[in-house]
Coordinates of C-alpha atoms in Angstrom, one line a residue:
Chain A
X122 CA -3.8 4.7 24.1
X123 CA -1.2 2.1 24.8
X124 CA -3.8 0.7 27.3
X125 CA -6.8 0.8 25.1
X126 CA -4.8 -1.1 22.4
X127 CA -3.6 -3.6 24.9
X128 CA -7.2 -4.3 26.3
X129 CA -8.5 -4.6 22.6
X130 CA -5.5 -6.9 21.4
X131 CA -5.4 -9.0 24.7
X132 CA -9.2 -9.6 24.4
X133 CA -8.8 -10.8 20.7
X134 CA -6.0 -13.2 22.1
X135 CA -8.4 -14.6 24.8
X136 CA -11.5 -14.7 22.5
X137 CA -9.7 -16.6 19.7
X138 CA -7.7 -18.9 22.0
X139 CA -11.5 -19.6 23.3
X140 CA -12.8 -20.2 19.7
X141 CA -9.8 -22.7 19.1
X142 CA -11.4 -25.1 21.3
X143 CA -14.9 -24.1 20.7
X144 CA -15.0 -24.2 17.0
X145 CA -17.0 -27.4 15.5
X146 CA -14.9 -27.3 12.4
X147 CA -11.2 -28.4 12.7
X148 CA -10.1 -25.8 9.9
X149 CA -11.9 -23.1 12.0
X150 CA -9.9 -23.8 14.9
X151 CA -6.6 -23.6 12.8
X152 CA -7.9 -19.9 11.4
X153 CA -9.0 -19.0 15.2
X154 CA -5.2 -20.2 16.3
X155 CA -3.7 -18.2 13.6
X156 CA -5.6 -15.0 14.8
X157 CA -4.4 -15.8 18.2
X158 CA -0.7 -16.0 17.3
X159 CA -1.1 -12.9 15.1
X160 CA -2.7 -10.8 18.0
X161 CA 0.1 -12.0 20.4
X162 CA 2.6 -10.6 18.0
X163 CA 0.5 -7.3 18.2
X164 CA 0.8 -7.4 21.9
X165 CA 4.9 -8.0 21.8
X166 CA 5.0 -4.8 19.5
X167 CA 3.1 -2.9 21.9
X168 CA 5.9 -3.8 24.7
X169 CA 8.6 -2.7 22.2
X170 CA 9.9 -6.3 21.3
X171 CA 9.4 -5.8 17.6
X172 CA 11.9 -8.5 16.6
X173 CA 10.2 -11.1 18.6
X174 CA 6.9 -9.9 17.3
X175 CA 7.9 -10.3 13.8
X176 CA 9.5 -13.8 14.1
X177 CA 6.4 -14.9 15.8
X178 CA 4.6 -14.1 12.6
X179 CA 7.2 -15.3 10.3
X180 CA 7.8 -18.6 12.1
X181 CA 4.5 -19.6 13.8
X182 CA 2.0 -18.0 11.3
X183 CA 3.9 -18.0 8.1
X184 CA 5.2 -21.6 8.4
X185 CA 3.8 -23.8 11.4
X186 CA 0.3 -22.7 11.2
X187 CA 0.3 -23.1 7.3
X188 CA 1.5 -26.9 7.8
X189 CA -1.2 -27.3 10.5
X190 CA -3.8 -26.1 8.2
X191 CA -2.4 -28.2 5.3
X192 CA -2.7 -31.4 7.5
X193 CA -6.0 -30.5 8.9
X194 CA -7.5 -30.0 5.4
X195 CA -6.1 -33.3 4.2
X196 CA -6.9 -35.3 7.0
X197 CA -10.7 -34.7 7.2
X198 CA -11.0 -35.2 10.8
X199 CA -14.6 -36.0 12.2
X200 CA -14.4 -33.7 15.3
X201 CA -18.1 -34.4 16.3
X202 CA -17.0 -38.1 16.7
X203 CA -13.8 -37.2 18.6
X204 CA -15.5 -35.1 21.0
X205 CA -18.0 -37.5 22.0
X206 CA -16.2 -39.1 24.7
X207 CA -14.5 -36.1 25.8
X208 CA -16.8 -35.2 29.0
X209 CA -15.4 -38.0 30.6
X210 CA -11.9 -36.4 30.7
X211 CA -13.1 -33.2 32.5
X212 CA -11.5 -34.2 36.1
X213 CA -8.2 -34.3 34.3
X214 CA -8.5 -31.2 32.5
X215 CA -9.7 -29.4 35.8
X216 CA -6.4 -30.8 37.5
X217 CA -4.3 -29.2 34.7
X218 CA -6.2 -26.1 34.8
X219 CA -5.7 -25.9 38.8
X220 CA -1.7 -26.7 38.5
X221 CA -1.6 -23.8 35.6
X222 CA -3.3 -21.3 37.8
X223 CA -1.4 -22.3 41.0
X224 CA 2.0 -21.9 39.2
X225 CA 1.0 -18.5 37.7
X226 CA -0.2 -17.2 41.2
X227 CA 3.2 -18.7 42.5
X228 CA 5.3 -16.8 39.9
X229 CA 3.1 -13.6 40.6
X230 CA 3.5 -13.7 44.6
X231 CA 7.4 -14.5 44.2
X232 CA 8.2 -11.6 41.7
X233 CA 6.6 -9.2 44.2
X234 CA 4.9 -6.3 42.5
X235 CA 5.3 -6.6 38.6
X236 CA 6.2 -3.0 37.4
X237 CA 5.5 -3.1 33.6
X238 CA 6.2 0.7 33.1
X239 CA 10.1 0.1 34.0
X240 CA 10.2 -2.9 31.7
X241 CA 12.8 -2.6 28.9
X242 CA 12.4 -4.7 25.8
X243 CA 16.1 -3.9 25.0
X244 CA 18.6 -3.6 27.8
X245 CA 21.9 -2.3 26.9
X246 CA 21.4 -1.7 23.3
X247 CA 19.5 0.4 21.2
X248 CA 17.3 -1.8 19.5
X249 CA 15.2 -5.0 20.3
X250 CA 17.3 -7.0 17.7
X251 CA 20.6 -5.9 19.0
X252 CA 19.9 -6.7 22.4
X253 CA 18.6 -10.2 21.7
X254 CA 21.5 -10.7 19.3
X255 CA 24.2 -9.8 21.8
X256 CA 22.4 -12.2 24.6
X257 CA 22.2 -15.1 22.1
X258 CA 25.6 -14.9 20.7
X259 CA 27.8 -14.4 23.8
X260 CA 26.3 -15.4 26.8
X261 CA 24.1 -18.4 25.7
X262 CA 26.2 -19.2 22.5
X263 CA 26.7 -22.9 23.5
X264 CA 23.0 -23.4 24.3
X265 CA 22.2 -21.5 21.0
X266 CA 24.4 -23.7 19.0
X267 CA 23.1 -26.8 20.8
X268 CA 19.7 -26.2 19.9
X269 CA 20.3 -25.8 16.4
X270 CA 22.3 -29.2 16.6
X271 CA 19.4 -31.0 18.2
X272 CA 17.0 -29.3 15.6
X273 CA 19.2 -31.1 12.8
X274 CA 19.5 -34.2 14.5
X275 CA 15.6 -34.2 14.5
X276 CA 15.4 -33.4 11.1
X277 CA 17.7 -36.0 10.0
X278 CA 15.9 -38.6 12.0
X279 CA 12.8 -37.8 10.3
X280 CA 14.3 -38.0 7.1
X281 CA 16.1 -41.3 7.7
X282 CA 12.7 -42.7 9.4
X283 CA 10.4 -41.9 6.2
X284 CA 13.1 -42.6 3.3
X285 CA 12.5 -45.8 1.6
X286 CA 14.4 -46.8 -1.4
X287 CA 11.9 -48.3 -3.7
X288 CA 13.2 -50.6 -6.7
X289 CA 11.8 -50.0 -10.2
X290 CA 11.5 -46.1 -9.7
X291 CA 12.5 -44.4 -12.6
X292 CA 14.4 -41.1 -11.6
X293 CA 15.3 -38.1 -13.6
X294 CA 18.7 -37.1 -14.4
X295 CA 18.4 -33.3 -15.1
X296 CA 21.7 -32.7 -16.2
X297 CA 21.8 -35.6 -18.5
X298 CA 18.5 -34.3 -19.9
X299 CA 19.6 -30.8 -20.5
X300 CA 23.1 -31.8 -21.7
X301 CA 21.2 -34.1 -24.5
X302 CA 21.9 -32.7 -27.9
X303 CA 20.3 -33.4 -31.2
X304 CA 22.9 -35.4 -32.3
X305 CA 22.8 -37.9 -29.4
X306 CA 19.0 -38.1 -29.7
X307 CA 18.4 -38.6 -33.5
X308 CA 19.9 -40.7 -36.1
X309 CA 19.4 -40.1 -39.9
X310 CA 18.5 -43.0 -41.9
X311 CA 18.1 -42.9 -45.6
X312 CA 16.5 -46.2 -46.4
X313 CA 16.5 -47.3 -50.1
X314 CA 13.1 -47.9 -51.8
X315 CA 11.1 -51.2 -51.0
X316 CA 14.0 -52.2 -48.7
X317 CA 13.2 -50.6 -45.2
X318 CA 15.6 -50.5 -42.5
Chain B
X99 CA -1.0 25.8 9.3
X100 CA 0.9 25.4 12.8
X101 CA -2.0 27.0 14.6
X102 CA -4.3 24.5 13.1
X103 CA -2.0 21.6 14.1
X104 CA -1.8 23.1 17.8
X105 CA -5.4 23.4 18.0
X106 CA -5.9 19.6 17.0
X107 CA -3.7 18.6 19.9
X108 CA -3.0 14.9 20.2
X109 CA -5.6 14.2 17.5
X110 CA -3.0 15.5 14.9
X111 CA -0.9 12.5 14.8
X112 CA -3.7 9.7 14.3
X113 CA -5.2 12.2 11.6
X114 CA -1.8 12.5 9.8
X115 CA -1.4 8.8 9.6
X116 CA -5.0 8.1 8.4
X117 CA -4.3 10.8 5.7
X118 CA -1.1 9.2 4.7
X119 CA -2.8 5.9 4.7
X120 CA -5.7 7.2 2.4
X121 CA -2.9 9.2 0.0
X122 CA -1.0 5.8 -0.3
X123 CA -4.2 3.8 -1.0
X124 CA -5.4 6.4 -3.6
X125 CA -2.0 6.3 -5.3
X126 CA -1.6 2.3 -5.4
X127 CA -5.0 1.9 -6.5
X128 CA -4.7 4.3 -9.5
X129 CA -1.2 2.8 -10.3
X130 CA -2.6 -0.5 -10.4
X131 CA -5.3 0.2 -12.7
X132 CA -2.6 1.5 -15.1
X133 CA 0.0 -1.1 -14.5
X134 CA -2.6 -3.8 -15.2
X135 CA -3.1 -2.3 -18.5
X136 CA 0.5 -2.1 -19.1
X137 CA 0.8 -5.5 -18.2
X138 CA -1.8 -6.5 -20.7
X139 CA -0.4 -4.2 -23.5
X140 CA 3.0 -5.7 -22.9
X141 CA 1.5 -9.3 -23.6
X142 CA -0.1 -8.2 -26.5
X143 CA 2.8 -6.8 -28.0
X144 CA 5.0 -9.9 -27.6
X145 CA 2.2 -11.6 -29.5
X146 CA 1.9 -9.1 -32.1
X147 CA -1.8 -8.2 -31.0
X148 CA -3.0 -4.8 -30.3
X149 CA -4.2 -5.6 -26.8
X150 CA -7.1 -3.6 -25.0
X151 CA -7.6 -0.5 -27.3
X152 CA -11.4 0.4 -27.3
X153 CA -12.1 1.9 -23.8
X154 CA -10.6 5.7 -24.0
X155 CA -7.7 6.7 -26.0
X156 CA -5.2 3.7 -26.4
X157 CA -7.5 1.8 -24.1
X158 CA -6.3 3.9 -21.0
X159 CA -9.7 3.6 -19.3
X160 CA -9.9 -0.4 -19.8
X161 CA -9.2 -1.1 -16.3
X162 CA -12.0 1.3 -14.9
X163 CA -14.3 -0.5 -17.3
X164 CA -13.3 -3.9 -15.9
X165 CA -13.6 -2.4 -12.4
X166 CA -17.2 -1.3 -13.0
X167 CA -18.1 -4.7 -14.6
X168 CA -16.7 -6.6 -11.5
X169 CA -18.7 -4.4 -9.0
X170 CA -22.0 -4.8 -10.9
X171 CA -22.0 -8.5 -11.4
X172 CA -23.8 -10.8 -8.9
X173 CA -21.7 -12.6 -6.0
X174 CA -22.2 -16.3 -6.5
X175 CA -21.2 -18.8 -3.5
X176 CA -21.1 -22.0 -4.3
X177 CA -23.4 -24.5 -2.6
X178 CA -21.5 -26.4 -0.1
X179 CA -18.8 -23.6 0.3
X180 CA -18.0 -22.4 3.6
X181 CA -19.6 -18.8 3.1
X182 CA -17.4 -16.8 5.8
X183 CA -14.2 -18.2 4.6
X184 CA -15.0 -18.0 1.2
X185 CA -15.8 -14.3 1.4
X186 CA -13.1 -13.7 3.9
X187 CA -10.1 -15.2 2.0
X188 CA -10.0 -12.4 -0.9
X189 CA -10.5 -9.6 1.6
X190 CA -7.7 -11.1 3.5
X191 CA -5.4 -11.2 0.5
X192 CA -6.2 -7.7 -0.6
X193 CA -5.7 -6.2 3.2
X194 CA -2.3 -7.8 3.7
X195 CA -1.2 -6.6 0.3
X196 CA -2.1 -3.0 1.3
X197 CA -0.8 -3.6 4.9
X198 CA 2.7 -4.3 3.5
X199 CA 3.1 -0.7 2.1
X200 CA 2.9 0.7 5.5
X201 CA 6.8 0.2 5.9
X202 CA 8.1 1.1 2.3
X203 CA 10.0 4.4 2.3
X204 CA 9.0 6.0 -1.3
X205 CA 11.2 9.1 -0.8
X206 CA 13.8 11.1 1.1
X207 CA 12.3 13.4 3.7
X208 CA 12.6 17.2 3.4
X209 CA 14.5 17.0 6.5
X210 CA 17.6 15.2 6.8
X211 CA 17.6 11.9 8.0
X212 CA 13.9 11.1 7.6
X213 CA 11.9 9.5 4.6
X214 CA 8.5 9.5 3.2
X215 CA 7.0 6.5 4.8
X216 CA 4.0 5.8 7.1
X217 CA 5.8 3.9 9.7
X218 CA 9.7 3.8 9.9
X219 CA 10.2 0.5 11.5
X220 CA 13.3 -0.5 13.0
X221 CA 12.5 -4.1 11.8
X222 CA 11.2 -3.1 8.3
X223 CA 12.5 -5.7 6.3
X224 CA 11.4 -8.5 8.6
X225 CA 7.9 -6.9 8.6
X226 CA 7.7 -7.1 4.9
X227 CA 9.0 -10.4 4.8
X228 CA 6.1 -11.6 7.7
X229 CA 3.3 -9.9 5.9
X230 CA 4.3 -11.4 2.3
X231 CA 4.6 -14.9 4.1
X232 CA 0.9 -14.5 5.3
X233 CA -0.3 -13.7 1.5
X234 CA -0.5 -17.8 1.4
X235 CA -3.4 -17.8 3.6
X236 CA -5.8 -15.9 1.3
X237 CA -5.0 -18.7 -1.5
X238 CA -5.5 -21.6 0.8
X239 CA -8.6 -20.3 2.6
X240 CA -10.0 -19.3 -1.0
X241 CA -9.3 -22.8 -2.3
X242 CA -10.4 -24.9 0.5
X243 CA -13.6 -22.7 1.3
X244 CA -14.7 -23.3 -2.4
X245 CA -15.5 -27.1 -1.7
X246 CA -14.5 -27.9 -5.0
X247 CA -11.6 -30.2 -6.3
X248 CA -9.6 -27.9 -8.8
X249 CA -9.5 -24.8 -6.1
X250 CA -8.2 -27.3 -3.7
X251 CA -5.5 -28.6 -5.7
X252 CA -4.3 -25.2 -6.7
X253 CA -4.3 -24.0 -3.0
X254 CA -2.2 -27.0 -2.0
X255 CA 0.2 -26.1 -4.8
X256 CA 0.3 -22.6 -3.9
X257 CA 0.9 -23.2 -0.2
X258 CA 3.7 -25.6 -1.1
X259 CA 5.2 -23.4 -3.8
X260 CA 5.3 -20.2 -1.6
X261 CA 6.5 -21.8 1.7
X262 CA 9.5 -23.3 -0.6
X263 CA 10.7 -20.0 -2.2
X264 CA 10.1 -18.1 1.1
X265 CA 13.2 -19.7 2.4
X266 CA 15.6 -18.7 -0.4
X267 CA 14.0 -15.0 -0.2
X268 CA 14.8 -15.0 3.6
X269 CA 18.5 -15.9 3.1
X270 CA 18.7 -13.5 0.2
X271 CA 17.4 -10.9 2.4
X272 CA 20.1 -11.7 5.2
X273 CA 22.8 -10.9 2.8
X274 CA 21.8 -7.5 2.4
X275 CA 21.1 -7.3 6.0
X276 CA 24.7 -8.2 6.5
X277 CA 25.9 -5.4 4.5
X278 CA 23.8 -2.7 5.7
X279 CA 24.0 -3.8 9.3
X280 CA 20.4 -2.7 10.0
X281 CA 16.8 -3.9 9.2
X282 CA 15.5 -0.5 8.8
X283 CA 14.4 0.0 5.2
X284 CA 15.6 3.7 5.1
X285 CA 18.9 2.6 6.4
X286 CA 19.2 0.1 3.8
X287 CA 18.5 2.8 0.9
X288 CA 20.9 5.3 2.6
X289 CA 23.6 2.7 2.5
X290 CA 23.4 2.8 -1.3
X291 CA 23.8 6.5 -1.8
X292 CA 26.4 8.1 -4.2
X293 CA 25.3 6.5 -7.7
X294 CA 24.9 3.2 -9.6
X295 CA 28.0 1.6 -8.3
X296 CA 27.0 1.5 -4.7
X297 CA 24.0 -0.3 -5.4
X298 CA 23.7 -3.6 -3.6
X299 CA 23.0 -5.4 -6.8
X300 CA 26.7 -4.3 -8.1
X301 CA 28.1 -3.1 -4.8
X302 CA 31.3 -1.8 -5.9
X303 CA 32.1 -0.4 -2.4
X304 CA 32.9 -4.0 -1.3
X305 CA 34.2 -5.0 -4.8
X306 CA 34.5 -8.8 -4.9
X307 CA 31.0 -9.1 -3.8
X308 CA 29.5 -8.3 -6.8
X309 CA 30.1 -11.9 -7.7
X310 CA 27.8 -12.8 -4.8
X311 CA 25.3 -9.8 -4.8
X312 CA 24.3 -9.8 -8.3
X313 CA 23.3 -13.6 -8.5
X314 CA 21.5 -12.7 -5.3
X315 CA 19.8 -10.2 -7.1
X316 CA 18.6 -12.6 -9.8
X317 CA 17.3 -15.1 -7.2
X318 CA 15.6 -12.8 -5.5
X319 CA 13.7 -11.6 -8.9
X320 CA 13.0 -15.3 -9.6
X321 CA 11.9 -16.1 -6.2
X322 CA 9.5 -13.0 -6.2
X323 CA 8.0 -14.4 -9.4
X324 CA 7.3 -17.9 -7.5
X325 CA 6.2 -15.9 -4.5
X326 CA 3.8 -14.0 -6.4
X327 CA 2.3 -16.9 -8.5
X328 CA 3.5 -15.1 -11.7
X329 CA 4.2 -17.1 -14.8
X330 CA 6.3 -19.2 -15.2
X331 CA 5.3 -20.2 -11.9
X332 CA 1.8 -19.8 -11.9
X333 CA 1.1 -23.5 -11.3
X334 CA -1.7 -22.5 -8.7
X335 CA -3.9 -21.1 -11.2
X336 CA -2.5 -22.9 -14.3
X337 CA -5.3 -22.8 -16.9
X338 CA -4.5 -25.8 -18.9
X339 CA -4.7 -28.1 -15.9
X340 CA -6.4 -26.7 -13.2
X341 CA -8.8 -24.4 -15.0
X342 CA -8.0 -21.5 -12.8
X343 CA -6.8 -23.0 -9.6
X344 CA -8.1 -21.5 -6.6
X345 CA -9.8 -18.6 -8.3
X346 CA -12.2 -21.1 -10.2
X347 CA -15.3 -20.3 -8.1
X348 CA -14.8 -16.8 -7.6
X349 CA -16.3 -14.1 -9.5
X350 CA -17.3 -10.3 -9.3
X351 CA -15.9 -8.3 -6.4
X352 CA -14.1 -11.2 -4.5
X353 CA -12.4 -12.1 -7.5
X354 CA -11.4 -8.3 -8.1
X355 CA -9.9 -8.3 -4.6
X356 CA -7.8 -11.3 -5.4
X357 CA -6.7 -9.7 -8.8
X358 CA -5.8 -6.4 -6.8
X359 CA -4.2 -8.2 -4.2
X360 CA -2.0 -10.2 -6.5
X361 CA -1.0 -7.1 -8.4
X362 CA -0.3 -5.3 -5.3
X363 CA 2.2 -8.1 -4.4
X364 CA 3.7 -7.8 -7.5
X365 CA 4.6 -4.1 -7.3
X366 CA 5.3 -4.8 -3.6
X367 CA 7.9 -7.2 -4.5
X368 CA 9.1 -4.7 -7.4
X369 CA 9.5 -2.0 -4.4
X370 CA 11.3 -4.7 -2.2
X371 CA 13.8 -5.3 -4.9
X372 CA 14.2 -1.6 -5.6
X373 CA 14.9 -1.0 -2.0
X374 CA 17.2 -4.1 -1.1
X375 CA 19.0 -4.0 -4.5
X376 CA 18.6 -1.3 -6.7
X377 CA 19.3 1.8 -4.4
X378 CA 15.7 2.8 -3.7
X379 CA 15.2 6.4 -4.3
X380 CA 18.8 7.1 -5.2
X381 CA 19.4 8.0 -8.8
X382 CA 22.0 6.3 -10.9
X383 CA 24.5 9.3 -11.0
X384 CA 25.2 10.9 -7.6
X385 CA 24.6 14.7 -7.3
X386 CA 27.4 16.6 -5.5
X387 CA 26.7 18.1 -2.0
X388 CA 27.0 21.7 -3.1
X389 CA 24.5 21.0 -6.0
X390 CA 22.1 19.1 -3.5
X391 CA 22.3 22.0 -0.8
X392 CA 21.5 24.6 -3.6
X393 CA 18.4 22.7 -4.7
X394 CA 15.0 23.2 -2.4
X395 CA 14.6 20.0 -0.4
X396 CA 10.9 19.4 -1.7
X397 CA 12.6 19.1 -5.3
X398 CA 14.9 16.4 -4.0
X399 CA 12.1 14.5 -2.5
X400 CA 10.2 14.5 -5.7
X401 CA 13.3 13.4 -7.5
X402 CA 13.8 10.6 -5.3
X403 CA 10.1 9.6 -5.7
X404 CA 10.7 9.9 -9.4
X405 CA 13.5 7.6 -9.3
X406 CA 11.8 5.1 -6.9
X407 CA 8.9 5.1 -9.3
X408 CA 10.9 4.6 -12.3
X409 CA 12.6 1.5 -10.9
X410 CA 9.6 -0.3 -9.8
X411 CA 8.2 0.4 -13.4
X412 CA 11.2 -1.1 -14.8
X413 CA 10.9 -4.4 -12.9
X414 CA 7.4 -4.5 -13.5
X415 CA 8.2 -4.5 -17.0
X416 CA 10.5 -7.1 -16.4
X417 CA 7.6 -9.0 -14.7
X418 CA 5.4 -8.6 -17.7
X419 CA 8.0 -9.5 -20.3
X420 CA 8.8 -13.0 -18.2
X421 CA 5.1 -13.6 -18.4
X422 CA 5.1 -13.1 -22.1
X423 CA 8.1 -15.0 -23.0
X424 CA 8.7 -17.7 -20.6
X425 CA 6.9 -21.2 -20.7
X426 CA 5.4 -22.6 -17.5
X427 CA 7.4 -24.8 -15.3
X428 CA 6.5 -28.5 -14.4
X429 CA 5.8 -28.8 -10.8
X430 CA 8.8 -31.1 -9.8
X431 CA 11.0 -28.8 -11.6
X432 CA 9.7 -25.8 -9.6
X433 CA 10.4 -27.5 -6.5
X434 CA 13.8 -28.6 -7.7
X435 CA 14.7 -25.1 -8.5
X436 CA 13.8 -23.9 -5.1
X437 CA 15.0 -26.7 -2.8
X438 CA 18.2 -27.9 -4.6
X439 CA 19.6 -24.9 -6.4
X440 CA 18.4 -21.6 -4.8
X441 CA 18.4 -22.9 -1.2
X442 CA 22.1 -24.0 -1.3
X443 CA 23.5 -21.1 -3.4
X444 CA 21.8 -18.4 -1.1
X445 CA 22.9 -20.3 1.9
X446 CA 26.6 -20.4 0.7
X447 CA 26.1 -16.5 -0.1
X448 CA 25.2 -15.8 3.4
X449 CA 28.1 -17.7 4.3
X450 CA 30.7 -15.8 2.1
X451 CA 29.0 -12.1 2.8
X452 CA 29.2 -12.9 6.5
X453 CA 32.9 -14.1 6.2
X454 CA 33.7 -11.0 4.0
X455 CA 32.0 -8.7 6.5
X456 CA 33.9 -10.1 9.4
X457 CA 37.3 -10.2 8.2
X458 CA 37.3 -7.1 5.8
X459 CA 34.6 -5.0 7.1
X460 CA 32.0 -3.2 5.2
X461 CA 32.8 0.0 3.0
X462 CA 30.0 2.3 2.8

């Protein structure tokens, strides 16, 4: 049963990854990418890493891919034009492909026989979530915090780079707006006839 | 019965799950039909109208008449629309809305420690969060595939809105997870056993935390309104400016699927609030262990189901009242509320609850 499920989901991952690069429409590409992410989460559920699977969906499908889709829809990229000269890059692409396959083969041979049946998604804990939490907040606490700091610095950097203080911009002061009472805003006048104010 | 189960062998498990899925689907569809009517009736009541009252007694069959009308209409696909994505978007919305219900525990099980749920996931809360965060795709895809200006604007608004409010929903969920120490939805419900005072929204078991947890409940409620594109945050489909937003080009069955998905998501959010904050299937008054032991377990399960549905109904009533009495937000106000008020507040709440749990421990 698990084997059938694995075969089906893995086939969907590979096919959708193929369609990501084969699709003519960039929006379709992103949609295929989302399917690939989603099916990979299915693979993770199959080996028992449910926490990772859910995080993959929340972070990549729910947030990152939405931004991708946003950008691709707004930019209106003409992929046909982009792909015109792409055939000239094939030796380079081949080189990268060969390197990837060689690395995979190296890992495979170095690890000896990979025994997937003995794989334990939650070593030393009851659930996958607890196992990941225990490792992350004890053994790798410093690295984990450092990664957070790096992301924070990157975020602040992006804000600083794009923030422009333009003059003549009218800004809203919400507390002033909501704090306004009738007495501050209106004034009752009683002009005498024929005189005006 | 047991003989029949044995003769089916390994087929019994999948068949049972299929049966449960069928039952959930049927009950949900029927409830949605009447909740839709309730929504319109409440709206009408606030405006001192009668609401739908022609089809059936008190208009009870109105939703079924609408259903027939939607099915029989012709599906019009606009010229220049992306056909596949155009049809796929409402199907995705509806499917995801149904899929989320797989993890919702609706009543205590007949045996101790079990519950009535299709799949008792260890990461149930995360699953719900993940599925509800996928809901935005149906809207973006529908808006883009229509190849029209208003739907596209609606889709963009909705994407920004849903991503913004998911952040605060995530933090609110974390405060509850910290109190319970588990992401299993049944565990979260069982942590609130023993009456009203133990529900997470009031949380007298960890007394000072009511100052944090009740505002968290309110934030979750408001974020749920934004997440389901309900008034006062229905900017993606604001009639007065975008005609109907991402739904402009839709009609007949695809529109029905959008509608169905939207209402399923609303009821799902009500169920999430019930489970996370209002004690799930536990009644407001605890029954003693002796009295509970004397009752047949099936009766206890059905009582649990009753409380669960009653709480969902109450929250749905609140959703409907908000729709009827609150005017629509402006878009910049919506963003300000999400990023400048809810995000810092819920982040601070996570810090407070985490500190409390670390230094005082949780009483449950």
